[in-house]
């Protein structure tokens, strides 16, 4: 610990955001980091507390506490404070191959577990991480580092999201020949076609892909291995191991009357086409615009927030975001103590923008849709909302029921469904013949990532269900280790 009194002397400070009025005019990243001097002071707030829960990445009460990658947080904080950014980078890259992604989009479970956060605002771990990696890129410290020796074995990685990229990175570093197959027209999975550009600029993703290419990994886009006849023929014969990093891309639907009307879209389809537009790849036929429309977003999670911020930037007329659950409490409850993941009410960037531009928080809780209304041309024109309440049944299970006479009809022009995901798409599991678990994810143990099929492994959202970028990176790393052991024994 460079400065024992750092957390007493310096208040938590994060970088600034561009003003809302300006930032909603485009899809650019809007968060600016602190100056070097200010950021090193933030590093000094770390107490190097002896038992660094921040880097533990353990599961408590079903949720992660601390960094799933076991980033060496007190060490890089100390080096940041001392101004030794090269060594700080060295420590950061020991556990995290892509800190430029996590430094931007990670919800930072490390900060919930930071010891300083027991009675002060947490150390700015995520921003410290981003500062170190952005500094390294700006000063050309990040260079391709191909393996010294090549092995003769070939590995196919299916899916190029953070799990596929992380697994490919480590397998390539071991010296294997790695081919990555991606069904979309761009590499990156949800880093590219899920998370909006203002949270993660696609140039940042492309920059990393170019390094991976220079390190020797081959990428193939528009290559759905379960459909493309050439790939179908060779995928089982030409590779010594296959990694399914295909994500958990099956969206949860809302099967109520009127669902088939026009103007109701899944969130990721909407977000994807918008990013394709930002990247000049979208034809006007596919683009879904909320301009001058009354928008209803169903789902109060992060994907819903991304839809909110995107429809604001497209120039929507009005916004409502509904969520079936209760709002989270303002402060930690007694049954959610430190160092557990902090389950408290948040105003995220999208809500912050809506509050400023529309004068109110767009969220409504304990609310669901009972029916969609449509006109003669089958366009959605309204939604019948209901209020629900939550109760424990005789067996102690949490259930919800409609509150009588709570119906309300609202006018809508477009509906975005952001209600989570239901695991692996059926055609992927059936093509590879892999078993699924009871949550519809590919069944593979966390120890060895092996599926029921010889030489086929699974990692990331495809294995654990829709999760976080940091977990996808972690699973890619661990799956690569397991594949290396498997191939060494052959
Ligand atoms: C809108 C949205 C916003 C999010 N925001 C955040 C955030 O801010 N922070 C965070 O930590 N997490 C966020 N997440 C979650 C995070 O993006 C995922 O947990 C993570 O991307 C999972 O990585 P993955 O590599 O396992 O899968 P994915 O990123 O889903 O990648 C899977 C890839 O496999 C490809 N694929 C599938 N089948 C085939 C096939 N048959 N042939 C070839 N390719 C195939 C898909 O096209 C896709 O590119 C968000 C998720 C969504 C939906
Ligand atoms: S990857 Fe996420 S959890 Fe880990 S140190 Fe960075 S911000 Fe924290």
Coordinates of C-alpha atoms and ligand atoms in Angstrom, one line a residue:
X1 CA 0.0 0.0 0.0
X2 CA 1.7 3.2 -1.2
X3 CA -0.2 5.6 1.0
X4 CA -1.6 4.3 4.3
X5 CA -3.9 7.3 4.8
X6 CA -5.0 7.5 1.1
X7 CA -8.6 6.5 1.8
X8 CA -8.8 9.2 4.5
X9 CA -7.3 12.0 2.4
X10 CA -8.9 11.4 -1.0
X11 CA -12.7 11.2 -1.7
X12 CA -13.9 8.8 -4.3
X13 CA -13.9 10.5 -7.7
X14 CA -14.9 9.1 -11.1
X15 CA -14.5 10.7 -14.5
X16 CA -17.1 13.0 -16.0
X17 CA -19.8 12.3 -18.5
X18 CA -20.6 14.6 -21.5
X19 CA -23.7 16.6 -20.8
X20 CA -26.9 14.7 -21.6
X21 CA -28.2 17.1 -24.1
X22 CA -25.0 16.7 -26.1
X23 CA -24.3 13.0 -25.7
X24 CA -27.8 11.9 -26.9
X25 CA -27.1 13.5 -30.3
X26 CA -24.9 10.6 -31.3
X27 CA -23.9 7.0 -30.3
X28 CA -20.3 7.9 -29.2
X29 CA -18.8 6.9 -25.8
X30 CA -19.4 9.8 -23.5
X31 CA -17.5 8.9 -20.3
X32 CA -14.2 10.7 -19.8
X33 CA -11.5 9.5 -17.4
X34 CA -9.8 11.6 -14.8
X35 CA -6.4 13.2 -15.3
X36 CA -3.3 11.1 -14.5
X37 CA -2.8 12.9 -11.2
X38 CA -6.4 12.5 -10.1
X39 CA -6.5 8.8 -11.1
X40 CA -3.3 8.0 -9.2
X41 CA -4.8 9.5 -6.1
X42 CA -7.7 7.2 -6.5
X43 CA -5.2 4.3 -6.5
X44 CA -4.0 5.6 -3.2
X45 CA -7.5 5.0 -1.7
X46 CA -6.9 1.2 -1.7
X47 CA -6.0 0.1 1.8
X48 CA -4.4 -3.2 0.7
X49 CA -6.6 -4.6 3.5
X50 CA -5.0 -8.0 3.9
X51 CA -8.0 -10.0 2.9
X52 CA -8.8 -8.5 -0.5
X53 CA -12.4 -9.6 -1.0
X54 CA -12.4 -7.4 -4.1
X55 CA -10.3 -10.0 -6.0
X56 CA -11.9 -13.1 -4.6
X57 CA -14.6 -13.8 -7.2
X58 CA -16.5 -16.2 -4.9
X59 CA -20.2 -17.0 -5.0
X60 CA -22.2 -15.9 -2.0
X61 CA -25.9 -16.4 -1.9
X62 CA -25.9 -17.3 -5.6
X63 CA -24.2 -14.1 -6.6
X64 CA -20.6 -13.3 -7.3
X65 CA -18.6 -11.3 -4.7
X66 CA -15.4 -9.8 -6.0
X67 CA -13.8 -10.1 -9.4
X68 CA -14.5 -13.3 -11.3
X69 CA -11.1 -12.9 -13.0
X70 CA -9.3 -12.6 -9.7
X71 CA -7.7 -9.4 -11.0
X72 CA -4.7 -8.4 -8.7
X73 CA -6.5 -5.3 -7.6
X74 CA -4.6 -4.1 -4.5
X75 CA -1.3 -4.6 -6.5
X76 CA -2.4 -2.6 -9.5
X77 CA -3.9 0.1 -7.3
X78 CA -0.6 0.5 -5.5
X79 CA 1.4 0.6 -8.7
X80 CA -1.0 3.1 -10.2
X81 CA -0.6 5.3 -7.1
X82 CA 3.2 5.1 -7.4
X83 CA 2.9 6.1 -11.1
X84 CA 4.4 2.8 -12.3
X85 CA 1.9 2.2 -15.0
X86 CA 4.0 -0.3 -16.9
X87 CA 4.2 -2.6 -13.9
X88 CA 0.5 -1.9 -13.1
X89 CA -0.3 -3.0 -16.7
X90 CA 1.8 -6.1 -16.2
X91 CA -0.2 -7.1 -13.1
X92 CA -3.5 -6.4 -14.9
X93 CA -2.7 -8.5 -17.9
X94 CA -1.7 -11.5 -15.7
X95 CA -5.4 -12.2 -15.1
X96 CA -7.3 -10.2 -17.7
X97 CA -6.6 -10.4 -21.5
X98 CA -9.1 -7.7 -22.4
X99 CA -9.3 -5.0 -19.6
X100 CA -10.4 -2.4 -22.2
X101 CA -13.7 -4.3 -22.3
X102 CA -14.2 -4.9 -18.6
X103 CA -12.9 -1.4 -17.8
X104 CA -15.9 -0.1 -19.8
X105 CA -18.8 -2.5 -19.3
X106 CA -18.2 -4.5 -16.2
X107 CA -20.7 -3.8 -13.4
X108 CA -17.7 -4.1 -11.0
X109 CA -18.7 -6.7 -8.4
X110 CA -15.2 -6.0 -7.1
X111 CA -16.4 -2.6 -5.8
X112 CA -19.3 -4.1 -3.9
X113 CA -16.7 -6.2 -2.1
X114 CA -14.2 -3.5 -1.5
X115 CA -13.3 -3.1 2.2
X116 CA -13.4 0.7 2.0
X117 CA -17.0 0.4 0.9
X118 CA -18.0 -0.8 4.4
X119 CA -18.3 2.8 5.5
X120 CA -17.1 5.0 2.6
X121 CA -17.6 4.9 -1.2
X122 CA -15.6 2.1 -2.7
X123 CA -12.2 2.4 -4.4
X124 CA -12.7 3.2 -8.1
X125 CA -11.4 -0.2 -9.2
X126 CA -13.1 -0.3 -12.6
X127 CA -11.9 3.2 -13.6
X128 CA -8.4 2.5 -12.4
X129 CA -8.4 -0.6 -14.6
X130 CA -9.6 1.3 -17.6
X131 CA -7.1 4.1 -17.0
X132 CA -4.2 1.6 -17.0
X133 CA -5.2 -0.1 -20.2
X134 CA -6.2 3.0 -22.0
X135 CA -2.9 4.6 -21.1
X136 CA -1.1 1.4 -22.4
X137 CA -3.0 1.6 -25.8
X138 CA -2.4 5.3 -26.2
X139 CA 1.3 4.9 -25.6
X140 CA 1.7 1.8 -27.8
X141 CA 2.5 -0.6 -25.0
X142 CA 0.1 -3.2 -26.3
X143 CA 1.6 -5.1 -29.1
X144 CA 0.8 -8.4 -30.7
X145 CA 2.6 -11.2 -28.9
X146 CA 2.4 -14.4 -31.0
X147 CA 3.4 -17.7 -29.4
X148 CA 7.1 -18.7 -29.9
X149 CA 6.2 -22.3 -30.9
X150 CA 3.3 -23.7 -32.9
X151 CA 1.8 -27.1 -32.1
X152 CA 0.3 -29.3 -34.8
X153 CA -3.2 -29.5 -33.4
X154 CA -6.2 -27.5 -34.6
X155 CA -9.0 -26.1 -32.6
X156 CA -12.4 -24.7 -33.8
X157 CA -14.0 -22.0 -31.6
X158 CA -17.6 -21.4 -32.5
X159 CA -18.8 -17.9 -31.5
X160 CA -16.7 -14.8 -31.2
X161 CA -18.1 -13.1 -28.1
X162 CA -15.9 -12.5 -25.1
X163 CA -15.9 -16.2 -24.2
X164 CA -14.8 -17.3 -27.6
X165 CA -12.2 -14.5 -27.8
X166 CA -10.7 -15.3 -24.4
X167 CA -10.6 -19.0 -25.1
X168 CA -9.0 -18.4 -28.5
X169 CA -6.5 -16.0 -27.0
X170 CA -5.2 -18.6 -24.4
X171 CA -5.3 -21.5 -26.8
X172 CA -3.3 -19.5 -29.3
X173 CA -0.8 -18.6 -26.6
X174 CA -0.4 -22.3 -25.9
X175 CA 0.6 -22.6 -29.5
X176 CA -2.5 -24.3 -31.0
X177 CA -3.9 -23.3 -34.4
X178 CA -7.2 -21.6 -33.7
X179 CA -10.0 -21.0 -36.2
X180 CA -12.9 -18.9 -34.9
X181 CA -16.3 -19.2 -36.7
X182 CA -18.9 -16.5 -36.3
X183 CA -22.3 -16.5 -37.9
X184 CA -22.6 -12.7 -37.9
X185 CA -20.9 -10.3 -40.3
X186 CA -18.6 -9.0 -37.6
X187 CA -16.6 -10.5 -34.8
X188 CA -17.3 -9.7 -31.1
X189 CA -20.6 -11.4 -30.2
X190 CA -22.6 -9.2 -27.8
X191 CA -19.6 -6.9 -27.4
X192 CA -20.3 -5.9 -31.0
X193 CA -24.0 -6.6 -31.6
X194 CA -25.5 -6.3 -28.1
X195 CA -23.8 -3.6 -26.0
X196 CA -24.4 -0.3 -27.6
X197 CA -21.6 1.8 -29.1
X198 CA -21.9 4.5 -26.4
X199 CA -21.0 2.0 -23.7
X200 CA -18.3 0.2 -25.8
X201 CA -17.1 1.8 -29.0
X202 CA -16.8 -0.8 -31.7
X203 CA -13.4 0.6 -32.7
X204 CA -12.2 -0.7 -29.3
X205 CA -13.4 -4.2 -30.2
X206 CA -11.9 -4.1 -33.7
X207 CA -8.6 -2.9 -32.2
X208 CA -8.4 -6.1 -30.1
X209 CA -9.5 -8.4 -32.9
X210 CA -6.7 -7.0 -35.1
X211 CA -4.2 -7.8 -32.4
X212 CA -5.6 -11.4 -32.1
X213 CA -5.3 -11.8 -35.9
X214 CA -1.7 -10.6 -35.8
X215 CA -1.0 -13.1 -33.1
X216 CA -2.1 -15.9 -35.5
X217 CA -5.8 -16.5 -34.8
X218 CA -8.0 -17.0 -37.9
X219 CA -11.5 -15.5 -37.9
X220 CA -14.3 -16.4 -40.3
X221 CA -17.5 -14.3 -40.4
X222 CA -20.8 -15.2 -42.0
X223 CA -20.0 -18.7 -41.0
X224 CA -22.8 -20.5 -39.2
X225 CA -21.2 -23.9 -38.7
X226 CA -24.6 -25.6 -38.2
X227 CA -26.0 -24.4 -41.5
X228 CA -23.1 -23.7 -43.9
X229 CA -22.7 -27.0 -45.9
X230 CA -18.9 -26.7 -46.3
X231 CA -18.4 -26.1 -42.6
X232 CA -20.8 -28.8 -41.6
X233 CA -18.7 -31.3 -43.5
X234 CA -15.4 -30.4 -42.0
X235 CA -16.1 -29.2 -38.5
X236 CA -16.0 -32.7 -36.9
X237 CA -13.2 -34.0 -39.0
X238 CA -10.6 -31.2 -39.3
X239 CA -10.3 -30.2 -35.6
X240 CA -8.8 -31.9 -32.6
X241 CA -11.2 -30.0 -30.3
X242 CA -14.3 -27.8 -30.7
X243 CA -15.3 -25.1 -28.3
X244 CA -19.0 -24.0 -28.2
X245 CA -19.0 -20.3 -27.2
X246 CA -22.3 -19.7 -28.9
X247 CA -23.9 -17.5 -26.2
X248 CA -27.4 -17.8 -24.6
X249 CA -29.2 -16.0 -27.4
X250 CA -32.7 -17.4 -27.2
X251 CA -34.9 -14.4 -26.0
X252 CA -37.7 -14.8 -23.5
X253 CA -41.0 -14.0 -25.2
X254 CA -44.3 -12.6 -23.9
X255 CA -47.1 -14.9 -25.1
X256 CA -50.1 -12.7 -24.7
X257 CA -52.9 -11.8 -27.1
X258 CA -51.7 -9.4 -29.8
X259 CA -48.1 -10.5 -29.6
X260 CA -48.0 -11.2 -33.4
X261 CA -48.8 -7.6 -34.3
X262 CA -46.2 -5.5 -36.1
X263 CA -43.9 -3.2 -34.2
X264 CA -43.0 -5.7 -31.4
X265 CA -39.3 -6.6 -31.4
X266 CA -36.8 -8.5 -29.3
X267 CA -34.3 -6.1 -27.7
X268 CA -31.1 -7.6 -29.2
X269 CA -32.6 -7.5 -32.7
X270 CA -33.3 -3.8 -32.2
X271 CA -29.9 -3.0 -30.7
X272 CA -28.1 -5.0 -33.3
X273 CA -29.6 -3.3 -36.2
X274 CA -29.0 0.1 -34.6
X275 CA -25.3 -0.7 -34.2
X276 CA -25.2 -2.0 -37.7
X277 CA -26.6 1.4 -38.7
X278 CA -23.9 3.2 -36.6
X279 CA -21.3 1.1 -38.5
X280 CA -23.0 1.8 -41.9
X281 CA -23.8 -1.9 -42.3
X282 CA -27.6 -1.8 -41.9
X283 CA -30.0 -1.7 -44.9
X284 CA -33.0 0.5 -44.2
X285 CA -35.2 -2.6 -44.5
X286 CA -33.8 -4.1 -41.3
X287 CA -33.4 -0.8 -39.3
X288 CA -35.9 -0.4 -36.5
X289 CA -36.4 3.3 -35.7
X290 CA -38.1 4.8 -32.6
X291 CA -38.1 8.3 -34.1
X292 CA -41.2 10.1 -33.1
X293 CA -42.6 6.9 -31.6
X294 CA -44.2 6.1 -28.3
X295 CA -41.9 3.4 -26.9
X296 CA -42.7 0.7 -24.4
X297 CA -39.8 -1.3 -23.1
X298 CA -40.6 -4.5 -21.2
X299 CA -37.9 -5.4 -18.8
X300 CA -36.1 -3.3 -16.2
X301 CA -32.6 -4.8 -16.5
X302 CA -29.5 -3.6 -18.3
X303 CA -30.7 -4.7 -21.7
X304 CA -33.8 -2.6 -21.2
X305 CA -31.6 0.4 -20.2
X306 CA -29.6 0.0 -23.4
X307 CA -32.9 0.0 -25.4
X308 CA -34.0 3.2 -23.5
X309 CA -30.7 5.0 -24.3
X310 CA -30.8 3.9 -27.9
X311 CA -34.4 5.0 -28.5
X312 CA -33.6 8.4 -26.9
X313 CA -30.8 8.8 -29.4
X314 CA -33.1 7.8 -32.2
X315 CA -35.5 10.6 -31.2
X316 CA -38.4 8.8 -29.6
X317 CA -41.5 10.8 -28.6
X318 CA -42.1 9.1 -25.2
X319 CA -40.8 6.3 -23.1
X320 CA -42.1 3.8 -20.6
X321 CA -40.0 1.0 -19.1
X322 CA -42.0 -1.6 -17.1
X323 CA -40.7 -4.2 -14.8
X324 CA -42.7 -7.0 -13.1
X325 CA -40.6 -7.1 -9.9
X326 CA -40.4 -4.7 -7.0
X327 CA -37.8 -2.0 -7.1
X328 CA -34.6 -2.7 -5.3
X329 CA -34.1 -0.9 -1.9
X330 CA -32.0 2.3 -1.7
X331 CA -29.5 0.7 0.8
X332 CA -28.3 -2.8 1.4
X333 CA -30.8 -4.9 3.3
X334 CA -29.7 -6.9 6.4
X335 CA -29.9 -10.1 4.3
X336 CA -27.5 -8.6 1.7
X337 CA -24.5 -7.6 3.7
X338 CA -21.0 -6.6 2.5
X339 CA -19.1 -8.2 0.7
X340 CA -22.1 -9.6 -1.2
X341 CA -23.0 -8.1 -4.6
X342 CA -24.9 -4.9 -3.6
X343 CA -28.5 -5.2 -4.6
X344 CA -29.6 -1.6 -4.4
X345 CA -31.7 0.7 -6.6
X346 CA -29.7 2.3 -9.5
X347 CA -30.2 5.1 -11.8
X348 CA -28.3 4.0 -14.8
X349 CA -27.2 6.1 -17.8
X350 CA -30.4 5.5 -19.8
X351 CA -32.7 6.4 -17.0
X352 CA -30.6 9.4 -16.2
X353 CA -31.0 10.6 -19.7
X354 CA -34.8 10.0 -19.7
X355 CA -35.2 11.9 -16.4
X356 CA -33.5 14.9 -17.8
X357 CA -35.2 14.9 -21.2
X358 CA -38.7 13.7 -20.2
X359 CA -38.8 15.0 -16.6
X360 CA -39.5 11.7 -15.0
X361 CA -38.0 8.3 -14.4
X362 CA -39.4 6.1 -17.2
X363 CA -39.6 3.0 -14.9
X364 CA -42.8 1.5 -13.5
X365 CA -42.5 -1.5 -11.2
X366 CA -44.8 -4.4 -10.4
X367 CA -46.3 -3.9 -13.8
X368 CA -46.9 -6.3 -16.7
X369 CA -48.7 -6.5 -20.0
X370 CA -51.8 -8.5 -20.4
X371 CA -52.6 -7.8 -24.0
X372 CA -51.3 -5.9 -27.0
X373 CA -53.9 -3.9 -29.1
X374 CA -53.5 -3.5 -32.8
X375 CA -55.1 -1.6 -35.7
X376 CA -56.6 -2.9 -39.0
X377 CA -53.2 -3.2 -40.6
X378 CA -52.0 -5.3 -37.6
X379 CA -49.7 -2.5 -36.2
X380 CA -49.4 -2.5 -32.5
X381 CA -51.2 0.6 -31.2
X382 CA -51.6 -0.1 -27.5
X383 CA -50.8 -2.2 -24.5
X384 CA -53.1 -3.3 -21.6
X385 CA -51.0 -3.0 -18.5
X386 CA -51.8 -4.6 -15.2
X387 CA -50.3 -4.1 -11.7
X388 CA -49.2 -7.2 -9.8
X389 CA -48.3 -8.0 -6.2
X390 CA -45.8 -10.5 -4.8
X391 CA -46.5 -13.0 -2.1
X392 CA -45.1 -16.3 -0.7
X393 CA -47.3 -19.4 -1.4
X394 CA -47.9 -22.1 1.2
X395 CA -44.5 -23.7 0.3
X396 CA -42.6 -20.4 0.7
X397 CA -42.2 -19.9 -3.1
X398 CA -42.4 -16.3 -4.3
X399 CA -45.3 -15.8 -6.6
X400 CA -47.0 -12.9 -8.3
X401 CA -50.7 -12.2 -8.9
X402 CA -52.7 -9.6 -10.8
X403 CA -54.2 -6.8 -8.7
X404 CA -57.9 -6.6 -9.4
X405 CA -59.1 -3.6 -11.4
X406 CA -55.6 -2.4 -12.0
X407 CA -55.9 -2.5 -15.9
X408 CA -54.7 0.5 -17.8
X409 CA -54.5 0.9 -21.6
X410 CA -51.7 3.0 -23.0
X411 CA -50.9 4.1 -26.5
X412 CA -47.7 2.7 -28.0
X413 CA -46.2 2.6 -31.5
X414 CA -43.3 0.3 -30.7
X415 CA -42.6 -2.4 -28.1
X416 CA -39.1 -3.7 -27.2
X417 CA -39.0 -7.0 -25.3
X418 CA -36.0 -7.1 -22.9
X419 CA -37.0 -9.9 -20.5
X420 CA -33.9 -12.0 -20.4
X421 CA -32.8 -15.1 -22.2
X422 CA -33.6 -18.8 -22.2
X423 CA -30.3 -20.4 -23.0
X424 CA -29.0 -22.0 -26.1
X425 CA -30.8 -22.0 -29.5
X426 CA -32.2 -25.5 -30.2
X427 CA -30.5 -25.9 -33.6
X428 CA -27.0 -25.5 -32.1
X429 CA -27.5 -28.2 -29.5
X430 CA -29.1 -30.6 -31.9
X431 CA -26.5 -30.1 -34.6
X432 CA -23.6 -30.9 -32.1
X433 CA -25.7 -33.5 -30.2
X434 CA -24.8 -32.0 -26.9
X435 CA -27.0 -32.4 -23.8
X436 CA -28.6 -29.3 -22.2
X437 CA -29.1 -28.7 -18.5
X438 CA -32.4 -27.9 -16.8
X439 CA -32.0 -24.2 -17.7
X440 CA -31.5 -25.0 -21.4
X441 CA -27.8 -24.2 -21.3
X442 CA -25.2 -26.6 -22.8
X443 CA -24.4 -29.1 -20.0
X444 CA -20.6 -29.0 -19.2
X445 CA -19.1 -29.0 -15.8
X446 CA -17.3 -25.9 -14.4
X447 CA -14.3 -28.1 -13.7
X448 CA -13.4 -29.3 -17.2
X449 CA -15.9 -27.6 -19.6
X450 CA -16.5 -31.0 -21.3
X451 CA -19.8 -31.7 -22.9
X452 CA -21.2 -35.3 -23.3
X453 CA -19.6 -35.4 -26.8
X454 CA -16.0 -36.4 -27.2
X455 CA -13.7 -33.4 -28.0
X456 CA -16.5 -30.8 -27.7
X457 CA -16.3 -28.2 -24.9
X458 CA -18.6 -25.3 -23.9
X459 CA -17.9 -22.0 -22.2
X460 CA -19.4 -18.6 -21.5
X461 CA -23.1 -17.8 -21.7
X462 CA -23.6 -21.0 -23.8
X463 CA -22.7 -23.0 -20.6
X464 CA -23.7 -20.7 -17.7
X465 CA -26.6 -18.8 -19.3
X466 CA -26.8 -15.1 -20.0
X467 CA -24.2 -13.5 -17.6
X468 CA -21.5 -10.9 -17.8
X469 CA -18.5 -10.1 -20.0
X470 CA -16.1 -10.7 -17.1
X471 CA -17.5 -14.3 -16.5
X472 CA -17.3 -15.0 -20.3
X473 CA -13.6 -14.1 -20.3
X474 CA -13.0 -16.2 -17.2
X475 CA -14.8 -19.2 -18.6
X476 CA -12.8 -18.9 -21.9
X477 CA -9.6 -18.9 -19.9
X478 CA -10.5 -22.0 -17.8
X479 CA -11.9 -23.9 -20.8
X480 CA -8.6 -23.3 -22.7
X481 CA -6.7 -24.7 -19.7
X482 CA -8.9 -27.8 -19.8
X483 CA -8.6 -28.3 -23.5
X484 CA -4.8 -28.0 -23.3
X485 CA -4.8 -30.8 -20.6
X486 CA -7.1 -32.9 -22.8
X487 CA -4.9 -32.5 -25.9
X488 CA -1.7 -33.1 -24.0
X489 CA -3.1 -36.5 -22.9
X490 CA -4.0 -37.6 -26.4
Ligands
LIG1 C1 -28.0 -5.8 -24.7 C2 -27.0 -6.5 -23.8 C3 -26.2 -5.6 -23.0 C4 -25.2 -6.2 -22.2 N1 -24.4 -5.4 -21.4 C5 -23.5 -5.9 -20.6 C6 -22.7 -5.0 -19.9 O1 -22.8 -3.8 -19.9 N2 -21.7 -5.6 -19.1 C7 -21.6 -7.0 -19.0 O2 -20.7 -7.4 -18.3 N3 -22.4 -7.8 -19.7 C8 -23.3 -7.3 -20.5 N4 -24.2 -8.1 -21.2 C9 -23.9 -9.6 -21.1 C10 -22.7 -10.0 -22.0 O3 -22.7 -9.3 -23.2 C11 -22.7 -11.5 -22.2 O4 -22.7 -12.2 -20.9 C12 -21.4 -11.9 -22.9 O5 -21.3 -11.3 -24.2 C13 -21.4 -13.4 -23.2 O6 -20.3 -13.8 -23.9 P1 -20.3 -15.1 -24.8 O7 -19.0 -15.0 -25.6 O8 -20.5 -16.3 -24.0 O9 -21.5 -15.0 -25.8 P2 -22.0 -13.9 -26.9 O10 -21.4 -12.6 -26.6 O11 -23.4 -14.0 -27.0 O12 -21.3 -14.5 -28.2 C14 -21.8 -15.7 -28.8 C15 -21.5 -15.6 -30.3 O13 -21.7 -16.9 -30.9 C16 -22.2 -16.7 -32.2 N5 -22.8 -17.9 -32.7 C17 -23.9 -18.5 -32.1 N6 -24.2 -19.7 -32.8 C18 -23.3 -19.8 -33.8 C19 -23.1 -20.7 -34.8 N7 -24.0 -21.8 -35.0 N8 -22.1 -20.5 -35.7 C20 -21.3 -19.5 -35.6 N9 -21.4 -18.5 -34.6 C21 -22.4 -18.7 -33.7 C22 -23.2 -15.6 -32.0 O14 -23.5 -14.9 -33.2 C23 -22.4 -14.6 -31.1 O15 -21.6 -13.7 -31.8 C24 -25.1 -7.6 -22.1 C25 -26.0 -8.4 -22.8 C26 -26.9 -7.9 -23.6 C27 -27.8 -8.8 -24.4
LIG2 S1 -13.0 -7.1 -14.3 FE1 -14.9 -6.2 -13.3 S2 -14.9 -7.2 -11.3 FE2 -12.8 -7.5 -12.1 S3 -11.6 -5.7 -11.4 FE3 -12.4 -5.1 -13.4 S4 -14.3 -4.0 -12.9 FE4 -13.8 -5.2 -11.1

